[in-house]
mmCIF file of C-alpha atoms in Angstrom:
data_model
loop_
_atom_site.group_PDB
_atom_site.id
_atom_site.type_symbol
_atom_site.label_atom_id
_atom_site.label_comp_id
_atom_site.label_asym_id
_atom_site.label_seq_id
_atom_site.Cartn_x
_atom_site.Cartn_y
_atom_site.Cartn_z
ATOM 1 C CA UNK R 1 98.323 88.484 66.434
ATOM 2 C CA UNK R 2 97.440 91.117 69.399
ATOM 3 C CA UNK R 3 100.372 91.911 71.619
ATOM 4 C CA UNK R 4 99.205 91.082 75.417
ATOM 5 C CA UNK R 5 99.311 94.453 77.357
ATOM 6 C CA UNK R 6 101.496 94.469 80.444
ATOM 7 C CA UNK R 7 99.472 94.821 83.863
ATOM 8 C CA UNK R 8 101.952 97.229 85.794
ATOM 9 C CA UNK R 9 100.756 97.139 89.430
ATOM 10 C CA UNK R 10 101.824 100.753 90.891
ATOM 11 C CA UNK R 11 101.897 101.633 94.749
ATOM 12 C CA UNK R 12 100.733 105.408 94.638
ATOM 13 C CA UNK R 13 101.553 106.199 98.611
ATOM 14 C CA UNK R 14 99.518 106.301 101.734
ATOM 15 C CA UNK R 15 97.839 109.852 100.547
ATOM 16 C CA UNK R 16 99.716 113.005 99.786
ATOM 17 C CA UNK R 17 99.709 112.460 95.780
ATOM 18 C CA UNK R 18 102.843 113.758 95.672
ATOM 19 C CA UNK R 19 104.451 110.924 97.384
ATOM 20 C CA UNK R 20 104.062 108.422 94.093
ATOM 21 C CA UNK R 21 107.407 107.607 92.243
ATOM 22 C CA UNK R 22 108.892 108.876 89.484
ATOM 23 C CA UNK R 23 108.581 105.831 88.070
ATOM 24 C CA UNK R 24 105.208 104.890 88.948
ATOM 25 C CA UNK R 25 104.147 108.628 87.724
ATOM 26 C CA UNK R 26 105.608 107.770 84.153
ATOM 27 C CA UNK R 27 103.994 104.196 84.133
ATOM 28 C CA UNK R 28 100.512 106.085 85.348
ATOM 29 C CA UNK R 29 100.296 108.376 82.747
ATOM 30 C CA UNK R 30 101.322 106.300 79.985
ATOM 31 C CA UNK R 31 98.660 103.644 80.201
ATOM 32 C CA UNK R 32 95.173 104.128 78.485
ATOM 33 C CA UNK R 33 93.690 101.965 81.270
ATOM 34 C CA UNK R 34 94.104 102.758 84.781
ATOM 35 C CA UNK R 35 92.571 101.090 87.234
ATOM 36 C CA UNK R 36 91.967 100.977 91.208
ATOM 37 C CA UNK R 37 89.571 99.441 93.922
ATOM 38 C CA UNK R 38 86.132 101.487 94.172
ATOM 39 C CA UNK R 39 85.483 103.023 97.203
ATOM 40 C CA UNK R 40 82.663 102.590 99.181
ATOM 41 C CA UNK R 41 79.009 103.840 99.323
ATOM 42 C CA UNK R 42 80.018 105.975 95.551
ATOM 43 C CA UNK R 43 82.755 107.857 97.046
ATOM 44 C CA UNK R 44 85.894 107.754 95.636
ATOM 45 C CA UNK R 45 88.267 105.100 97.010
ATOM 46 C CA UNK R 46 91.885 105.856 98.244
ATOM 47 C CA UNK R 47 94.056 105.054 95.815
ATOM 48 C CA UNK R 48 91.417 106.842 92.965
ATOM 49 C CA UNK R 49 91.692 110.058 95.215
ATOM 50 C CA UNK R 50 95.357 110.280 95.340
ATOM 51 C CA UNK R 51 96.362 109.809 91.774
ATOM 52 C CA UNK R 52 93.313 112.250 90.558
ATOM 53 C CA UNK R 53 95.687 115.014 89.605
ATOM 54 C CA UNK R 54 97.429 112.973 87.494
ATOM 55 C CA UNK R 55 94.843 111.152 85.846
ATOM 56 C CA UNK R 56 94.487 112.356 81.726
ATOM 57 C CA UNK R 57 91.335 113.035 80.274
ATOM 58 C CA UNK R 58 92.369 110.202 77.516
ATOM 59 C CA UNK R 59 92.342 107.899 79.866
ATOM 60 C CA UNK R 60 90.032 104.728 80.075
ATOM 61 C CA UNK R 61 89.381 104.492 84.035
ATOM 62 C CA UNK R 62 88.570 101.130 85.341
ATOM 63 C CA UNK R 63 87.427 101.087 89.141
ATOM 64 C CA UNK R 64 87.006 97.569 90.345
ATOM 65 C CA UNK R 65 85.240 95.891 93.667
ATOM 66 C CA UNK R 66 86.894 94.170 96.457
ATOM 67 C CA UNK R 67 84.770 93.642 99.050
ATOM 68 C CA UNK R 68 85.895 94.877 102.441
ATOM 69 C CA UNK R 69 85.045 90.563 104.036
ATOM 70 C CA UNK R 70 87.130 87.408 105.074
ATOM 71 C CA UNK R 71 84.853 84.885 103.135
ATOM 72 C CA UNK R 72 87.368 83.434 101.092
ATOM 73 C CA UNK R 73 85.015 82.664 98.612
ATOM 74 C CA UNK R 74 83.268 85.911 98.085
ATOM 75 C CA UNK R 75 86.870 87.340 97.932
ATOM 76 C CA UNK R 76 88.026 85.195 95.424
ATOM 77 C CA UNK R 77 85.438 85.689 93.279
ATOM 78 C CA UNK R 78 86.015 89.595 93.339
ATOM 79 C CA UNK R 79 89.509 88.804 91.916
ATOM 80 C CA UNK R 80 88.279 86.819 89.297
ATOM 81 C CA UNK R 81 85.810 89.263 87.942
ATOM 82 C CA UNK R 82 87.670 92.161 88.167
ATOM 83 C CA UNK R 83 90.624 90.115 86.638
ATOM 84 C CA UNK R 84 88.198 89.384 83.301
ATOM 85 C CA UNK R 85 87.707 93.435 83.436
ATOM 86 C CA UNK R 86 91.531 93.844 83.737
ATOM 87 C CA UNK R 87 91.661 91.213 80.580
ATOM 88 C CA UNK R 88 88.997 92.518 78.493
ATOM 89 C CA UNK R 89 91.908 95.485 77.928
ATOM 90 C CA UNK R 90 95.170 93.030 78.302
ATOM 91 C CA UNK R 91 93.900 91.070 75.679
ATOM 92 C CA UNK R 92 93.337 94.021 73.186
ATOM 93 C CA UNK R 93 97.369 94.635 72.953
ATOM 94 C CA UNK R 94 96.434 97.898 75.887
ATOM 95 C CA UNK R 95 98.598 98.406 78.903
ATOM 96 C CA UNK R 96 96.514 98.468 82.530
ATOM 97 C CA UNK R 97 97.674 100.358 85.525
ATOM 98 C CA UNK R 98 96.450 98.728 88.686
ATOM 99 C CA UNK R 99 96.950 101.957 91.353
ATOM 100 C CA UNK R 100 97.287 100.661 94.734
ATOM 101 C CA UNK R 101 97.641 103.076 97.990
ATOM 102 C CA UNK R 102 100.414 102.579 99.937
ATOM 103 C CA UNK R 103 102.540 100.003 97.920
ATOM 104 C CA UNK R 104 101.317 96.627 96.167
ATOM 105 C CA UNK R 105 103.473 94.365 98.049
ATOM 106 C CA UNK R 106 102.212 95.444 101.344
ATOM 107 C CA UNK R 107 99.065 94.136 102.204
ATOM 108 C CA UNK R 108 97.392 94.694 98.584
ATOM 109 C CA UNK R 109 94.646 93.513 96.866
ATOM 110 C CA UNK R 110 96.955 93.623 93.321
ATOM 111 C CA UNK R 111 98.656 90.580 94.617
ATOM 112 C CA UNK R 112 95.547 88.412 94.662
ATOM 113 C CA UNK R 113 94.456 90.409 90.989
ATOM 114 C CA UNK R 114 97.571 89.878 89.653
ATOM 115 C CA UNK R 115 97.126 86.089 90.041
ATOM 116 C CA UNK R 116 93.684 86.037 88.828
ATOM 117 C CA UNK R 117 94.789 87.546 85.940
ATOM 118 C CA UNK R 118 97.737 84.794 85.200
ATOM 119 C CA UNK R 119 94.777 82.531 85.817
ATOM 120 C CA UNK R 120 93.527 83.777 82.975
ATOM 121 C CA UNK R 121 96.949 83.612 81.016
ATOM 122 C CA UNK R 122 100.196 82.469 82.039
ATOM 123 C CA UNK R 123 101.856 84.722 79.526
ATOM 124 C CA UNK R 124 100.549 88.062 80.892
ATOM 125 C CA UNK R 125 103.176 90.475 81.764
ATOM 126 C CA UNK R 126 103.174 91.980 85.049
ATOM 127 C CA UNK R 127 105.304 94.729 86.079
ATOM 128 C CA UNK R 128 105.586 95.668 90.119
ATOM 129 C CA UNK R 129 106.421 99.206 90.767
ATOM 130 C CA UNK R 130 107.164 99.892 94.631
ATOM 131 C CA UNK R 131 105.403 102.944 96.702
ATOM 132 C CA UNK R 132 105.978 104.466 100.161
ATOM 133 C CA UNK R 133 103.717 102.609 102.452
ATOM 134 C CA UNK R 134 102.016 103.506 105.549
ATOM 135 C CA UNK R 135 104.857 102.494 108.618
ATOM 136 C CA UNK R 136 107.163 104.934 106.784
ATOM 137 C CA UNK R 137 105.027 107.485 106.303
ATOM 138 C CA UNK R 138 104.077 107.627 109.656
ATOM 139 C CA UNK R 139 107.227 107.503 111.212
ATOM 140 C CA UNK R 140 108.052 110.171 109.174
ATOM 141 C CA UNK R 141 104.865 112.776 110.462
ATOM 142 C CA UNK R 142 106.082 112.235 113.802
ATOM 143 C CA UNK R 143 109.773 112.511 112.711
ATOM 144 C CA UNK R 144 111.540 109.501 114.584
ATOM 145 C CA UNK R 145 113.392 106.583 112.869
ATOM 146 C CA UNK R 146 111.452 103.736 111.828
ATOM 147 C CA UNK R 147 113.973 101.631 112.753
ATOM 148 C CA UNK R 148 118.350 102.102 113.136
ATOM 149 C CA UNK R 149 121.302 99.870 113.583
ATOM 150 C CA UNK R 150 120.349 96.394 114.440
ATOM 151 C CA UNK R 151 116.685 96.897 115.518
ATOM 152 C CA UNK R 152 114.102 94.252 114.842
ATOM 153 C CA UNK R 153 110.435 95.387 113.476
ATOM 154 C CA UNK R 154 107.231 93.721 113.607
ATOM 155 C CA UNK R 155 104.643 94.931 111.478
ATOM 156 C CA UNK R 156 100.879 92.957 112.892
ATOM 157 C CA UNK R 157 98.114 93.814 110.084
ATOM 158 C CA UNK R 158 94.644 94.557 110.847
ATOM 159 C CA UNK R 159 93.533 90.909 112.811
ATOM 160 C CA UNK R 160 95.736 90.390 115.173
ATOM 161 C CA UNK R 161 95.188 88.936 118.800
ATOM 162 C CA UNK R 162 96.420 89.403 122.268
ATOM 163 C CA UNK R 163 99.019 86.661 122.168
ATOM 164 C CA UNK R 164 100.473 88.341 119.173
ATOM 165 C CA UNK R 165 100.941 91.725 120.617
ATOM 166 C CA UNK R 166 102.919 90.162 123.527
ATOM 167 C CA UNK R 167 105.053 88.342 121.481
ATOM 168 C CA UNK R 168 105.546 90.961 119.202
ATOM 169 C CA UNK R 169 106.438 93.037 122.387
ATOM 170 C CA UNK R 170 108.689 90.538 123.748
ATOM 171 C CA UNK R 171 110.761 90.216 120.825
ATOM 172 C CA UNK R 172 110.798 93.231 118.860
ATOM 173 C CA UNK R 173 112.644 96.446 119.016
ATOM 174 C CA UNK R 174 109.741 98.336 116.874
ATOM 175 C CA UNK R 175 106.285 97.311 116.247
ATOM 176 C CA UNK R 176 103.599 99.008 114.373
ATOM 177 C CA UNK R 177 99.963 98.021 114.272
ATOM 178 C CA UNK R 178 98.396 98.237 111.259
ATOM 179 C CA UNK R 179 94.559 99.891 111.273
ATOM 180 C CA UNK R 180 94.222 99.968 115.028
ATOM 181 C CA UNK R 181 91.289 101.680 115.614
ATOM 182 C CA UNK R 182 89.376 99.125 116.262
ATOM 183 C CA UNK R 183 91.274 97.391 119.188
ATOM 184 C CA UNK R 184 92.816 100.622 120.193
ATOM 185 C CA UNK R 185 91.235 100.530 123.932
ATOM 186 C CA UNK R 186 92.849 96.814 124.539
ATOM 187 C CA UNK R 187 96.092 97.560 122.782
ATOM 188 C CA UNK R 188 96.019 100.205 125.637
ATOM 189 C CA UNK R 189 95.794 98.493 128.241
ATOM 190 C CA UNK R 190 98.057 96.018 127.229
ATOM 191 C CA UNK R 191 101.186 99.114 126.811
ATOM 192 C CA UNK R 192 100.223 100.707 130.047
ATOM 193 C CA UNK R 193 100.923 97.136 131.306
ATOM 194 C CA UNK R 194 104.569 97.311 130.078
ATOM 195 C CA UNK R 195 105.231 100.570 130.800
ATOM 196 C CA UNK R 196 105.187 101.573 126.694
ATOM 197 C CA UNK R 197 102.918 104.437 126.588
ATOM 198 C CA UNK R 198 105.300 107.124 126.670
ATOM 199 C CA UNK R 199 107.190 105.210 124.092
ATOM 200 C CA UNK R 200 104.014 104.734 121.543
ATOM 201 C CA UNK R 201 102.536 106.960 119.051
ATOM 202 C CA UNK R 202 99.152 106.877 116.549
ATOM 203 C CA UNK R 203 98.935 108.600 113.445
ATOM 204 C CA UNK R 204 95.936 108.755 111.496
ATOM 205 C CA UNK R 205 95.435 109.379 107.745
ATOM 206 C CA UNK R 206 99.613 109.727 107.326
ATOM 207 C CA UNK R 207 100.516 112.576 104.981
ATOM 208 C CA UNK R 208 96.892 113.339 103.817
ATOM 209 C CA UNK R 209 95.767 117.278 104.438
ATOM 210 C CA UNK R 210 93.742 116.192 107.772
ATOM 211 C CA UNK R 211 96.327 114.152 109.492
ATOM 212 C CA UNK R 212 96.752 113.934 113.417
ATOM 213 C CA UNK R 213 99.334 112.192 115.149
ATOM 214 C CA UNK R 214 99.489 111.470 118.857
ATOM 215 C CA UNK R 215 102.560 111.186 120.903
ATOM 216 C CA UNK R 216 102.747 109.602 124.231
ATOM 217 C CA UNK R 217 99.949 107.877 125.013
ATOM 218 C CA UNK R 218 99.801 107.938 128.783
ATOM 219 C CA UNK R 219 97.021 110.108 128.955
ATOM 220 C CA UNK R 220 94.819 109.215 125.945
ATOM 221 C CA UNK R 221 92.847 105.416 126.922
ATOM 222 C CA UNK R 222 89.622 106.185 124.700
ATOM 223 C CA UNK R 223 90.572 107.892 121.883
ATOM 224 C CA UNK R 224 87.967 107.686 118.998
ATOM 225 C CA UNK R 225 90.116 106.541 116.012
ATOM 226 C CA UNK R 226 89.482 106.586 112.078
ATOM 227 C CA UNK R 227 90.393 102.991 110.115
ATOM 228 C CA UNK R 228 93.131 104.712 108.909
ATOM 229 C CA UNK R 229 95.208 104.801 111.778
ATOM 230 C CA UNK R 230 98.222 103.092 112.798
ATOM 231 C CA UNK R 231 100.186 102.682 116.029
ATOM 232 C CA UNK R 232 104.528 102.593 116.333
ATOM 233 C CA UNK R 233 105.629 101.416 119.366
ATOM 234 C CA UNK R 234 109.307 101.800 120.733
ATOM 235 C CA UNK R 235 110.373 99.193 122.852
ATOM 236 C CA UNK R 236 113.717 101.011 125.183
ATOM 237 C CA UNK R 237 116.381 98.836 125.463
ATOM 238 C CA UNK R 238 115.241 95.959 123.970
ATOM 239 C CA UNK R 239 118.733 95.347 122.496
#
């Protein structure tokens, strides 16, 4: 009877390739599969362009679609074929690593493939290694504290509304804004409103080789943002 390979899920970092653990380097280069979400339009994706110095010419490489949508059904879907991809090499006794930017418990598609896959098979073995993600990385570019002592952090992902913000604002030592770019104009607005702008920074593309941060935002209402951008705002004497 074929063993069942072990799916190890392994956060790689938000982009400078040498940010992935030691752990997660080890578990990388021993698999025979390794696997990531495609990019888009035939370019490489994110997670495929940070581990490429790593990858091994031995090595099976498995790049799998997630549509970039909210329709839970074309989502779920994805998961399930790229699951039965995953499977087609579980099955045959051969270990899988899943490479996720960032790290697999934040945000990540490997959460939703990782239950597909147990769909498939309760017994299959999945192994979670952790990564640096984004809000860390990006208070480290602009070298302040994420957070210290007893502050309180709100992290508001990609959809997030006005009412949020404010809440977040009004009871939060620390929030960061994930992929901001898009609302960056009324997120604004809304800090120049509470007197945060000099407290609030962007950083774009954390730790890869073309990354810009901005601090103190008094001054900048339109900039032009890439989707990988994300905002930390300081909230003075909060606590």
């Amino acid at each position: 009877m074929t063993t069942i390979g072990t799916l190890y899920g392994i956060g790689v970092g938000p982009g400078d390739s040498e940010l992935i653990t030691v752990k997660g380097f080890k578990r990388l280069q021993q698999a025979p599969v390794v696997a990531f979400p495609a990019g888009l339009r035939g370019n490489l994706g994110i997670a495929e362009q940070i581990i490429q110095p790593w990858l091994q010419p031995h090595q099976i490489q498995l790049s799998l679609d997630f549509p970039y949508v909210q329709d839970a059904a074309v989502l779920t879907q994805a998961w399930n074929t790229a699951a039965q991809e995953v499977w087609k090499h579980l099955s045959q006794g051969n270990d899988v690593a899943f490479c996720s930017e960032g790290d697999v418990s934040f945000y990540s598609t490997f959460t939703y493939l990782a239950q597909a896959v147990q769909q498939i098979d309760l017994s299959a073995k999945i192994e979670i290694v952790p990564g640096v993600c984004s809000p860390m990385a990006a208070a480290a570019a602009v070298g302040i504290p994420l957070t210290i002592q007893s502050q309180r952090l709100t992290i508001l992902p990609a959809l997030y509304t006005v009412a949020d913000l404010e809440t977040a604002l009004n009871t939060s030592d620390v929030v960061v804004l994930m992929k901001v770019s898009s609302v960056y104009a009324q997120v604004w607005s809304i800090l120049e409103q509470h007197d945060l702008l000099s407290h609030s920074y962007v950083i774009e593309r954390a730790t890869w080789s073309n990354q810009v941060c901005y601090a103190d935002l008094s001054d900048r209402p339109n900039l032009s943002l890439s989707y990988f951008s994300l905002m930390i705002i300081q909230i003075p004497g909060s606590r």
